Short mmCIF file of C-alpha atoms in Angstrom, two decimals:
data_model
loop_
_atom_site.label_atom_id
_atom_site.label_comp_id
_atom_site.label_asym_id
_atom_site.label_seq_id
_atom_site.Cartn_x
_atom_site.Cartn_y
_atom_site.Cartn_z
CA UNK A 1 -8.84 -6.17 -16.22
CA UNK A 2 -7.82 -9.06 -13.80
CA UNK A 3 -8.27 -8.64 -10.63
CA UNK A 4 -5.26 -10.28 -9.29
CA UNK A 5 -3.66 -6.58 -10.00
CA UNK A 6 -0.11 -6.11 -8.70
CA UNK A 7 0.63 -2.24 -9.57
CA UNK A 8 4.33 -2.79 -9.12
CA UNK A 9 4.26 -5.39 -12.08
CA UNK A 10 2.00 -3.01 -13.70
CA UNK A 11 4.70 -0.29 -13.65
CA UNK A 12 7.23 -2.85 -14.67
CA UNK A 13 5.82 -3.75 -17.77
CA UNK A 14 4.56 0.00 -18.83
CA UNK A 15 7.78 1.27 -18.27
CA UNK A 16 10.38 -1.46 -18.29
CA UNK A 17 11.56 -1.07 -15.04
CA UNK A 18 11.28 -1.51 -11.32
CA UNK A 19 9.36 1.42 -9.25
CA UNK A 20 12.37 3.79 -8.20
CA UNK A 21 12.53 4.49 -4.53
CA UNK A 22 10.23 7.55 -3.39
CA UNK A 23 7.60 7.00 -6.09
CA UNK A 24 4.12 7.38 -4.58
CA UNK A 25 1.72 7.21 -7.51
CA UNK A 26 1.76 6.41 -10.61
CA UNK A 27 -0.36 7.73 -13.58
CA UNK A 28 -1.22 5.14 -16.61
CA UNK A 29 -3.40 5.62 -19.32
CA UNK A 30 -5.32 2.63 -20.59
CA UNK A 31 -8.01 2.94 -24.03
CA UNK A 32 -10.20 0.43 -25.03
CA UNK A 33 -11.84 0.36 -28.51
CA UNK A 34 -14.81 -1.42 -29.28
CA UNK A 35 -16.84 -2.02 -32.80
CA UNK A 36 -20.81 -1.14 -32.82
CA UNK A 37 -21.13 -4.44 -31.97
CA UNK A 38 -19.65 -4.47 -28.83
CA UNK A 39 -16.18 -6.62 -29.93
CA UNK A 40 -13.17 -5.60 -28.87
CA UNK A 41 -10.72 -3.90 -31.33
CA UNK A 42 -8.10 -2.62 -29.51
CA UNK A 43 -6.42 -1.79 -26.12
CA UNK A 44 -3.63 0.01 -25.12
CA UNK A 45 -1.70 0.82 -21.76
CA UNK A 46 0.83 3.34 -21.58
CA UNK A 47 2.62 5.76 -18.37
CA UNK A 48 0.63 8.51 -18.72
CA UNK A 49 3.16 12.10 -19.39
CA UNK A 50 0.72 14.95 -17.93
CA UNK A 51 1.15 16.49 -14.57
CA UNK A 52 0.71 20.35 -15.54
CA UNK A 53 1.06 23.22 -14.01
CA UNK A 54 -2.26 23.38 -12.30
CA UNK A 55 -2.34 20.24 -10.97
CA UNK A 56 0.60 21.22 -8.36
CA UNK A 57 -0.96 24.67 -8.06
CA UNK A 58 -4.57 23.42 -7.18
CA UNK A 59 -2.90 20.75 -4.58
CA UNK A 60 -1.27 23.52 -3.11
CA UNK A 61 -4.56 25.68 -3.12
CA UNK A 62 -6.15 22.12 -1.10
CA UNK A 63 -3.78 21.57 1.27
CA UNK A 64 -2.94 24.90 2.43
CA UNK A 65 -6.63 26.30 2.70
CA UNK A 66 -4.97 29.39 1.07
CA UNK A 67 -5.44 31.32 -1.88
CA UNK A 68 -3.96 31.04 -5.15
CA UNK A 69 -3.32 32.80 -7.87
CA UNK A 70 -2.83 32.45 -11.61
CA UNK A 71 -3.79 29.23 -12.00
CA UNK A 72 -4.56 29.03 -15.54
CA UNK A 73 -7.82 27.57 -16.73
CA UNK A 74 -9.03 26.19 -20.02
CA UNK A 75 -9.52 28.99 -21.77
CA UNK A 76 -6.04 29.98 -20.70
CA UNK A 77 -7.37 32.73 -18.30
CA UNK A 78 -6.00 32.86 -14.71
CA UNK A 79 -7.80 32.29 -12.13
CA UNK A 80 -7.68 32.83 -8.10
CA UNK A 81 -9.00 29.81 -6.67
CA UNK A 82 -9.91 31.32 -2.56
CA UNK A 83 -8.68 29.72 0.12
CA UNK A 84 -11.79 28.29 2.23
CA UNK A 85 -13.89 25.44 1.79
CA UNK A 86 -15.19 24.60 -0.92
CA UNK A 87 -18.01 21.80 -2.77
CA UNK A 88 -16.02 21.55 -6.00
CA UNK A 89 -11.58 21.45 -5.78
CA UNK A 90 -10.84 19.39 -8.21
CA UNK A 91 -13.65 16.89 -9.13
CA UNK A 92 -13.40 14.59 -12.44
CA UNK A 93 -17.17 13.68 -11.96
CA UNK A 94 -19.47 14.78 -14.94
CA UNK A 95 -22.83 13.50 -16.85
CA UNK A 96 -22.97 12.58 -20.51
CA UNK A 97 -22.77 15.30 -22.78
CA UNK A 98 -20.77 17.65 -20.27
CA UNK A 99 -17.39 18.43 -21.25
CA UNK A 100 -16.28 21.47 -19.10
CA UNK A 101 -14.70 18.30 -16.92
CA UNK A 102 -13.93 15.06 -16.51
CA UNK A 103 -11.64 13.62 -19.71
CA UNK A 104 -11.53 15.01 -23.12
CA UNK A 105 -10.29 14.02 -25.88
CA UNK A 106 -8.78 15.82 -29.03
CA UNK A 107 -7.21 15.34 -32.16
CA UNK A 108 -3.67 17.72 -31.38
CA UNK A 109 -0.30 15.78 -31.54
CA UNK A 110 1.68 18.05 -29.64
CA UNK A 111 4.33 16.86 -27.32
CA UNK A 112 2.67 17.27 -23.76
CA UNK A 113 4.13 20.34 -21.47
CA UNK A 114 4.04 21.08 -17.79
CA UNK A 115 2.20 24.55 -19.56
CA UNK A 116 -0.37 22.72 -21.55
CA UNK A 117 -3.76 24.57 -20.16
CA UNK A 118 -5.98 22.18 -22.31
CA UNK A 119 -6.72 19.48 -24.82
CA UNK A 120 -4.67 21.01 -28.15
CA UNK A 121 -7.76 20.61 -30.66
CA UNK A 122 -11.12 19.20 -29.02
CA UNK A 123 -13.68 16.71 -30.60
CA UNK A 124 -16.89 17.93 -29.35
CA UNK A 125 -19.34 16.44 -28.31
CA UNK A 126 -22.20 14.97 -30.80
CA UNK A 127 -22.95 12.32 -33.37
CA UNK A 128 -21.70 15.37 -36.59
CA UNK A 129 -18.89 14.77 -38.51
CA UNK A 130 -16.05 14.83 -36.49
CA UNK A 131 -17.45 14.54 -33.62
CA UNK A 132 -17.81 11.53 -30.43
CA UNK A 133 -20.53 11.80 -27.68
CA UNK A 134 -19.41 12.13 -24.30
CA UNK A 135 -20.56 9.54 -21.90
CA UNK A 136 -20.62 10.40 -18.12
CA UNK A 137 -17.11 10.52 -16.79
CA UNK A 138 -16.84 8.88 -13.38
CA UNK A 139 -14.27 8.13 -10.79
CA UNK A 140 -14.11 4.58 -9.02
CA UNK A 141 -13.88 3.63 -5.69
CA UNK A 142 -10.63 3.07 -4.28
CA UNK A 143 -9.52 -0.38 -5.31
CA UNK A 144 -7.08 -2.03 -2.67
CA UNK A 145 -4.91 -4.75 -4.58
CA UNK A 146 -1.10 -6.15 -4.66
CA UNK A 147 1.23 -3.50 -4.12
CA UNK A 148 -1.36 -0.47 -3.03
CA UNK A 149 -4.75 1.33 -4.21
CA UNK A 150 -6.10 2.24 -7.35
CA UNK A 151 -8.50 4.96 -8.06
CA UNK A 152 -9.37 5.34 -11.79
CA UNK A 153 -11.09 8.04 -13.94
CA UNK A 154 -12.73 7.13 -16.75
CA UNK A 155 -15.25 7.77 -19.48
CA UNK A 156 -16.98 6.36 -22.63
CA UNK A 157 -17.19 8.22 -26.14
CA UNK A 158 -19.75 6.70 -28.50
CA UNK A 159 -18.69 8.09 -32.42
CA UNK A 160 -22.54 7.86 -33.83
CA UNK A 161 -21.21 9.98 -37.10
CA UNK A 162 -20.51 7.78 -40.44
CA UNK A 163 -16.42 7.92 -40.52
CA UNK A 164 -14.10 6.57 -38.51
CA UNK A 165 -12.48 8.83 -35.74
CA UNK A 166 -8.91 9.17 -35.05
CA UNK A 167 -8.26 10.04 -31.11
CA UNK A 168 -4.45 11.45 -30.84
CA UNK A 169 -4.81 13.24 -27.12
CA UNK A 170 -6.42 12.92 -24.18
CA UNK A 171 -6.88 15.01 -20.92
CA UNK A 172 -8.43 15.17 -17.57
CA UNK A 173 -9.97 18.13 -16.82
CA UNK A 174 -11.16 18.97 -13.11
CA UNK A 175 -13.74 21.75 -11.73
CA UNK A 176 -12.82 24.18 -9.40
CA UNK A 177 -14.96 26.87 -7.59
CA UNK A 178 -13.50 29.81 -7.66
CA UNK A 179 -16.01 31.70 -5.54
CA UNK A 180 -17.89 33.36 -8.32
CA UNK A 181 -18.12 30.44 -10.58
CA UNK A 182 -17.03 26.72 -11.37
CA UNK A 183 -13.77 27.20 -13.82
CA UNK A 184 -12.51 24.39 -15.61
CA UNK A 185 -8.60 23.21 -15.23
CA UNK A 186 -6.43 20.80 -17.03
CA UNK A 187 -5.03 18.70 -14.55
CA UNK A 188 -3.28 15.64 -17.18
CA UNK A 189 -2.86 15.75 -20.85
CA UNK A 190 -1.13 13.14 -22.77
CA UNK A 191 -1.17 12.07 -26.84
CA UNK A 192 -3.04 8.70 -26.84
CA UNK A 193 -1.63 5.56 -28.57
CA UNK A 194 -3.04 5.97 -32.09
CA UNK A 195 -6.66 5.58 -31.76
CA UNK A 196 -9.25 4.71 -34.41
CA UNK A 197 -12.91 4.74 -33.16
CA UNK A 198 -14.83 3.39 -35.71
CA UNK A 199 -18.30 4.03 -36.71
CA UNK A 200 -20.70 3.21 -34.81
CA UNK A 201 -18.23 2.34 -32.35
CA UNK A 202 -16.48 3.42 -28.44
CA UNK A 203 -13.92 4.36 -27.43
CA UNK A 204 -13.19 4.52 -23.42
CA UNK A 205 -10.09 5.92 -21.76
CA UNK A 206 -9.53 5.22 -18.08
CA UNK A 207 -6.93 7.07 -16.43
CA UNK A 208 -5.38 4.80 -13.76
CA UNK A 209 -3.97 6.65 -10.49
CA UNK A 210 -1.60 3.78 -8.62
CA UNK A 211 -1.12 4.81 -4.95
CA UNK A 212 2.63 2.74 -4.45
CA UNK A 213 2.55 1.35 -0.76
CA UNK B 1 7.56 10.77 -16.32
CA UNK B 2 3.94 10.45 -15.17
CA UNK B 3 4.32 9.98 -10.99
CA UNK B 4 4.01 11.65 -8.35
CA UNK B 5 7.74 11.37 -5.83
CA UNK B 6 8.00 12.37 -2.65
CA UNK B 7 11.22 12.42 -0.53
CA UNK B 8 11.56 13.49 2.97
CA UNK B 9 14.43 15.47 4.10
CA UNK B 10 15.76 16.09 7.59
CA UNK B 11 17.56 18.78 8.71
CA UNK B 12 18.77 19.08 12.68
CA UNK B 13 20.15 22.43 14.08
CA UNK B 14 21.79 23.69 17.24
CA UNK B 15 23.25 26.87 18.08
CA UNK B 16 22.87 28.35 14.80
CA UNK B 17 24.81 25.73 13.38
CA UNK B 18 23.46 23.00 10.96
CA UNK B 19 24.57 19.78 12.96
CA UNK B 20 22.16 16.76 10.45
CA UNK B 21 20.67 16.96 7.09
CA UNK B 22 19.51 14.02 5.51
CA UNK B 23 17.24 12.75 2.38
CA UNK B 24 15.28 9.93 2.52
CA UNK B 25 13.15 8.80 -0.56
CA UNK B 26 9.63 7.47 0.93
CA UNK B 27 7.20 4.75 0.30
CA UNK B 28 4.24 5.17 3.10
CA UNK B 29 1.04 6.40 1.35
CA UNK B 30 -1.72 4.75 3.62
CA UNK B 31 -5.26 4.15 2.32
CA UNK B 32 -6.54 7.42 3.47
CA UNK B 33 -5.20 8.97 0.85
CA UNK B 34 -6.14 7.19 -2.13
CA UNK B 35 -10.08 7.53 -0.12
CA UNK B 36 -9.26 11.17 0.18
CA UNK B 37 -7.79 11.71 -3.46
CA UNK B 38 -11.08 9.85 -4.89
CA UNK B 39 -13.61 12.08 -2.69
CA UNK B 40 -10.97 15.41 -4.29
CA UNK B 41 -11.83 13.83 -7.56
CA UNK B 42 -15.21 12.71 -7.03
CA UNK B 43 -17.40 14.67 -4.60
CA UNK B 44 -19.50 11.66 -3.83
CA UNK B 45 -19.96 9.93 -0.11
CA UNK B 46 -17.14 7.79 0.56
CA UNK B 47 -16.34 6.20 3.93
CA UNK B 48 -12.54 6.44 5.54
CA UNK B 49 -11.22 5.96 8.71
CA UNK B 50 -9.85 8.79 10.86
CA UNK B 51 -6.91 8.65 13.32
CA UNK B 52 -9.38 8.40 15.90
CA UNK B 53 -10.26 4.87 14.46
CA UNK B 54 -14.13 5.68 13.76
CA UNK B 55 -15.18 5.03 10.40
CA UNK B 56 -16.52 8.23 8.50
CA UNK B 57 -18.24 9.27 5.67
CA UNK B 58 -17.01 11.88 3.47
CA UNK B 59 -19.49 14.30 2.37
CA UNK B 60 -21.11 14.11 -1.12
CA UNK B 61 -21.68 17.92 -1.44
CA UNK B 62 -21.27 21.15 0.22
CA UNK B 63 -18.41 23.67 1.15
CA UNK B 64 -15.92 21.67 2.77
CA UNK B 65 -11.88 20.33 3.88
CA UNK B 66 -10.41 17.63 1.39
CA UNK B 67 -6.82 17.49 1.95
CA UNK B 68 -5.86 20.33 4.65
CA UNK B 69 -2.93 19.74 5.93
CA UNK B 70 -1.88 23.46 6.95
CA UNK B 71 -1.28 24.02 10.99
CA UNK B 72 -0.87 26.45 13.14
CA UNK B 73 2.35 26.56 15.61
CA UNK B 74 1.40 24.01 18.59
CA UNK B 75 -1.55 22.11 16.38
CA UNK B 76 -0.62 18.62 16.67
CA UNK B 77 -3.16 17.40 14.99
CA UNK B 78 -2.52 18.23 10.91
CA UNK B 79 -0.28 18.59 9.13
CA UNK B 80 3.56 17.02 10.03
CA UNK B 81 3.92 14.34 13.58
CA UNK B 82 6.20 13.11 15.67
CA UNK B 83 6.28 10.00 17.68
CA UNK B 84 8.59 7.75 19.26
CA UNK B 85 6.78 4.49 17.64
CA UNK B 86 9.21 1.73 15.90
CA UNK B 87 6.67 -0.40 13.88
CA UNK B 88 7.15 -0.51 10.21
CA UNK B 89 5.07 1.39 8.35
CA UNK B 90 1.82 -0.18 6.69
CA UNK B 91 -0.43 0.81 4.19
CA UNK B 92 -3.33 -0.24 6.59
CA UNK B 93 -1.64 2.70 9.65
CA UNK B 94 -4.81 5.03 10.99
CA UNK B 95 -2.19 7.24 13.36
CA UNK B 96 0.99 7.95 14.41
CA UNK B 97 1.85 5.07 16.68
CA UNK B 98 3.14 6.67 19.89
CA UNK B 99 2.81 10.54 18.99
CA UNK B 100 5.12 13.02 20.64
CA UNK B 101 3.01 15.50 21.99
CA UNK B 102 3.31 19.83 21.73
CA UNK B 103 5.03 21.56 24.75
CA UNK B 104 8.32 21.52 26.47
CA UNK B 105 8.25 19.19 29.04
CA UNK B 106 9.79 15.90 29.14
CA UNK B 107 9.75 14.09 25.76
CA UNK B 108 7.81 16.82 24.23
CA UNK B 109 8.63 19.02 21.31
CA UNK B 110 7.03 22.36 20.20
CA UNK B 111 5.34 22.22 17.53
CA UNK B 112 5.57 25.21 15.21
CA UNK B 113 3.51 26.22 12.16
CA UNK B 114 3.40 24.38 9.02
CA UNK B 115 4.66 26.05 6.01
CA UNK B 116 3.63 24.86 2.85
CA UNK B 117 5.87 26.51 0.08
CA UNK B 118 4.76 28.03 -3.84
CA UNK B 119 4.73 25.81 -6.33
CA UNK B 120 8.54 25.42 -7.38
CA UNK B 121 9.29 24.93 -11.29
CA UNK B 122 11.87 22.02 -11.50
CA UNK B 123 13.26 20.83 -15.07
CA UNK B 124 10.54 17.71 -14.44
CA UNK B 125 7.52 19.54 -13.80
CA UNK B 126 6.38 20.97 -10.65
CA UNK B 127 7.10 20.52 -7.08
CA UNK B 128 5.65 21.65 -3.41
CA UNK B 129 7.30 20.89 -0.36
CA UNK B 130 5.28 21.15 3.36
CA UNK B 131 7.58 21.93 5.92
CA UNK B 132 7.69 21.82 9.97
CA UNK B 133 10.28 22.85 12.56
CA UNK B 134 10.32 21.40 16.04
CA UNK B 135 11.91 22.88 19.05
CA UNK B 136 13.15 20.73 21.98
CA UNK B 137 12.94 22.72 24.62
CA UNK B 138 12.67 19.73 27.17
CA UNK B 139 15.73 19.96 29.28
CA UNK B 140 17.00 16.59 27.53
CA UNK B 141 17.71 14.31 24.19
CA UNK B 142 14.19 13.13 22.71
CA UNK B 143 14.76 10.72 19.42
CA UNK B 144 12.22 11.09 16.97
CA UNK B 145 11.52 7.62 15.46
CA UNK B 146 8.30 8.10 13.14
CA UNK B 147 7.04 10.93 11.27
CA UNK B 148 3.68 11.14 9.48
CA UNK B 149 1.43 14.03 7.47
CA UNK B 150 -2.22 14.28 8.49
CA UNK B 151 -5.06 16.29 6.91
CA UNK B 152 -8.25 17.48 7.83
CA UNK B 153 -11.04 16.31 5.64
CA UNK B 154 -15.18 17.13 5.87
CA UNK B 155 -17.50 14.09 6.57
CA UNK B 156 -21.14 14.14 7.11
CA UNK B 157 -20.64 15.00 11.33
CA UNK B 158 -18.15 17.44 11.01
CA UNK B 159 -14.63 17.70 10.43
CA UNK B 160 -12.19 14.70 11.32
CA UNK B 161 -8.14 14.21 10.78
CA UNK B 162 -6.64 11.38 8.71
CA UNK B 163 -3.01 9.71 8.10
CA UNK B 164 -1.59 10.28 4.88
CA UNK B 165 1.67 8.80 5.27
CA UNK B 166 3.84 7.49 7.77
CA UNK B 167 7.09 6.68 7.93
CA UNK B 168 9.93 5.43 10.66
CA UNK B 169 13.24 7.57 10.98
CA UNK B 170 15.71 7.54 13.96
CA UNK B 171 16.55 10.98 14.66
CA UNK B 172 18.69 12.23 18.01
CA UNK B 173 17.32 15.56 18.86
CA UNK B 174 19.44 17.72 21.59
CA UNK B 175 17.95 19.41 24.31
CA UNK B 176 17.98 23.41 22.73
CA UNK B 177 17.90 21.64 19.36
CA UNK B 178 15.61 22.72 16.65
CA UNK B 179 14.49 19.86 13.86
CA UNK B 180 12.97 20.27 9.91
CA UNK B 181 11.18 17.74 8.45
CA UNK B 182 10.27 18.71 5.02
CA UNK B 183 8.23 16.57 2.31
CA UNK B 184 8.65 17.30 -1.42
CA UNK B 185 6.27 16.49 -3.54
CA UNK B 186 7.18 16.47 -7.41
CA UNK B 187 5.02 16.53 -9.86
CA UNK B 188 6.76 14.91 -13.05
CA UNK B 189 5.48 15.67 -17.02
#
């Protein structure tokens, strides 16, 4: 990625226009593919589609310091996230292997909806058939460039089974505390340009959250 | 598709009567909130800068505020400001410029609670708005010509208020007038 990054001309290329007046952040999604080798096989940058439900409900929850309700989680249970402080809100951060958070990544190719709760049909984690082992996901520190700040979320899977693997969605998935225990929400979920990790190989989405000053 | 808008709209009223409303898209997130959005997402130390000007570091663990921006009637410190300053906004602004403080003297304004409604369903997605009447109750005409949000956010000394936005308006408010300023926040699928 260069570092002479202008997010205005990176919204006007992803979405073939200017940034419309009152637009404060902007979501991309950006894959890389690699070979077991380490080449480079493909990238991709698209506007990310995904702001559900939860998101507004656990920004809500944040800023108010108030309780609320029936926020669904990933197992499409609904949750009361409390109103006081708390150690985990809404945190992408997770080690390798762990995939109640951070981003997942499935095979579903339904349209994304504001009442998506999770990733349609998950690839779990592990080197099986079928499967892609989850690296750590991690979030960046703010990046201050042309046009605003970047903070990005992102995370490696490694397919270590024999066959290719076709990635078709992706998600972000955050932890919450919801005073008796950490609960798992979708916060973005979007189908992913079409996405062959091949064996052997990586794949790494980054989602890319553009703070517009 | 995939952003986050926010527009601020203005509403000015005097003897029951509805005498201003305005809509103004905005463009003023400062760095604070990209720091505070990364420690949301993140839990890890990160440093920031408060509207006090000191440099602090966000704690790494532990109950604590991220983006509180909920106040209490006559808290002037989170949640929606006024001031009278006229610089242009910029994405390096730690504070409202020249803030006009709580009470009804001259050039002050009361300050009443925040209100920060349900999540609204919209055909886009989702959308919150935080809300804040002001009362002048000064004996004169006080123009409002700045407005910025401010949360309260947990660093490793305590807890400490940062800008989130900030944004310059010119806004005539009557003696015995009452003033909204309401952000809306939409979420778009």
């Amino acid at each position: 990625m260069t570092t002479l990054l202008d997010l205005r001309e990176v919204y006007r290329q992803s979405h073939g226009k200017e940034v419309p007046p009152g637009t404060l952040m902007a979501v991309h999604l950006e894959i890389w593919t690699a070979d077991r080798f380490g080449k480079i096989l493909s990238h991709s940058l698209q506007p990310a589609h995904s702001w559900v439900t939860q998101s507004a409900q656990l920004f809500r929850n944040i800023m108010t310091r108030a309780s609320e309700a029936n926020i669904a989680d990933i197992t499409n249970t609904d949750r009361t996230m409390p109103g006081g402080p708390a150690t985990n809100k809404m945190n992408f951060i997770a080690g390798s292997g762990v995939i109640a958070n951070g981003i997942r990544v499935g095979t579903g190719t339904n349209a994304e909806d504001a009442n998506d709760f999770d990733i349609q049909t998950l690839i779990a984690d592990g080197a099986g058939v079928g499967q892609l082992e989850y690296q750590s996901s991690t979030v960046a520190a703010v990046l201050a460039v042309t046009g605003g700040y970047r903070v990005s979320v992102a995370r490696q899977f490694i397919n270590d089974s024999a066959g290719n693997i076709t990635v078709e969605e992706v998600g972000a998935v955050a932890l919450g505390n919801d005073g008796v225990a950490d609960r798992s929400f979708l916060i973005l979920r979007d189908l992913s340009t079409f996405t062959i990790v091949t064996g052997g190989g990586t794949a790494t989405p980054t989602y890319q959250f553009d703070f517009l000053v | 598709m995939s952003t986050i808008t926010l527009r601020l709209e203005t509403e000015i009223w005097k003897d029951g009567e509805l005498v201003s409303k305005k809509s103004y898209p905005v463009n003023s997130f400062v760095k604070q909130m990209a720091d505070a959005c990364e420690h949301l997402w993140s839990v890890t130390a990160r440093t920031s800068i408060d509207t006090g000007l000191t440099t602090r570091t966000l704690s790494a663990g532990g109950n604590q505020f991220f983006l509180h921006t909920q106040a209490t009637a006559g808290q002037s410190d989170r949640g929606i400001q006024l001031g009278t300053g006229t610089t242009a906004p910029d994405r390096d602004d730690r504070a409202v410029e020249t803030q006009i403080v709580d009470g009804a003297g001259a050039g002050q304004l009361t300050y009443n609670a925040v209100v920060i409604n349900p999540v609204d369903t919209i055909s886009t997605g989702h959308a919150i708005s935080i809300e804040r009447q002001f009362d002048n109750d000064s004996g004169g005409s006080i123009t409002a010509r700045e407005i910025t949000l401010l949360a309260q956010l947990t660093h490793t000394g305590g807890d400490a208020f940062f800008l989130l936005l900030r944004d310059v308006l010119n806004e005539v408010i009557a003696d015995a007038a009452s003033f909204i300023a309401r952000y809306i926040w939409e979420f778009l699928v």
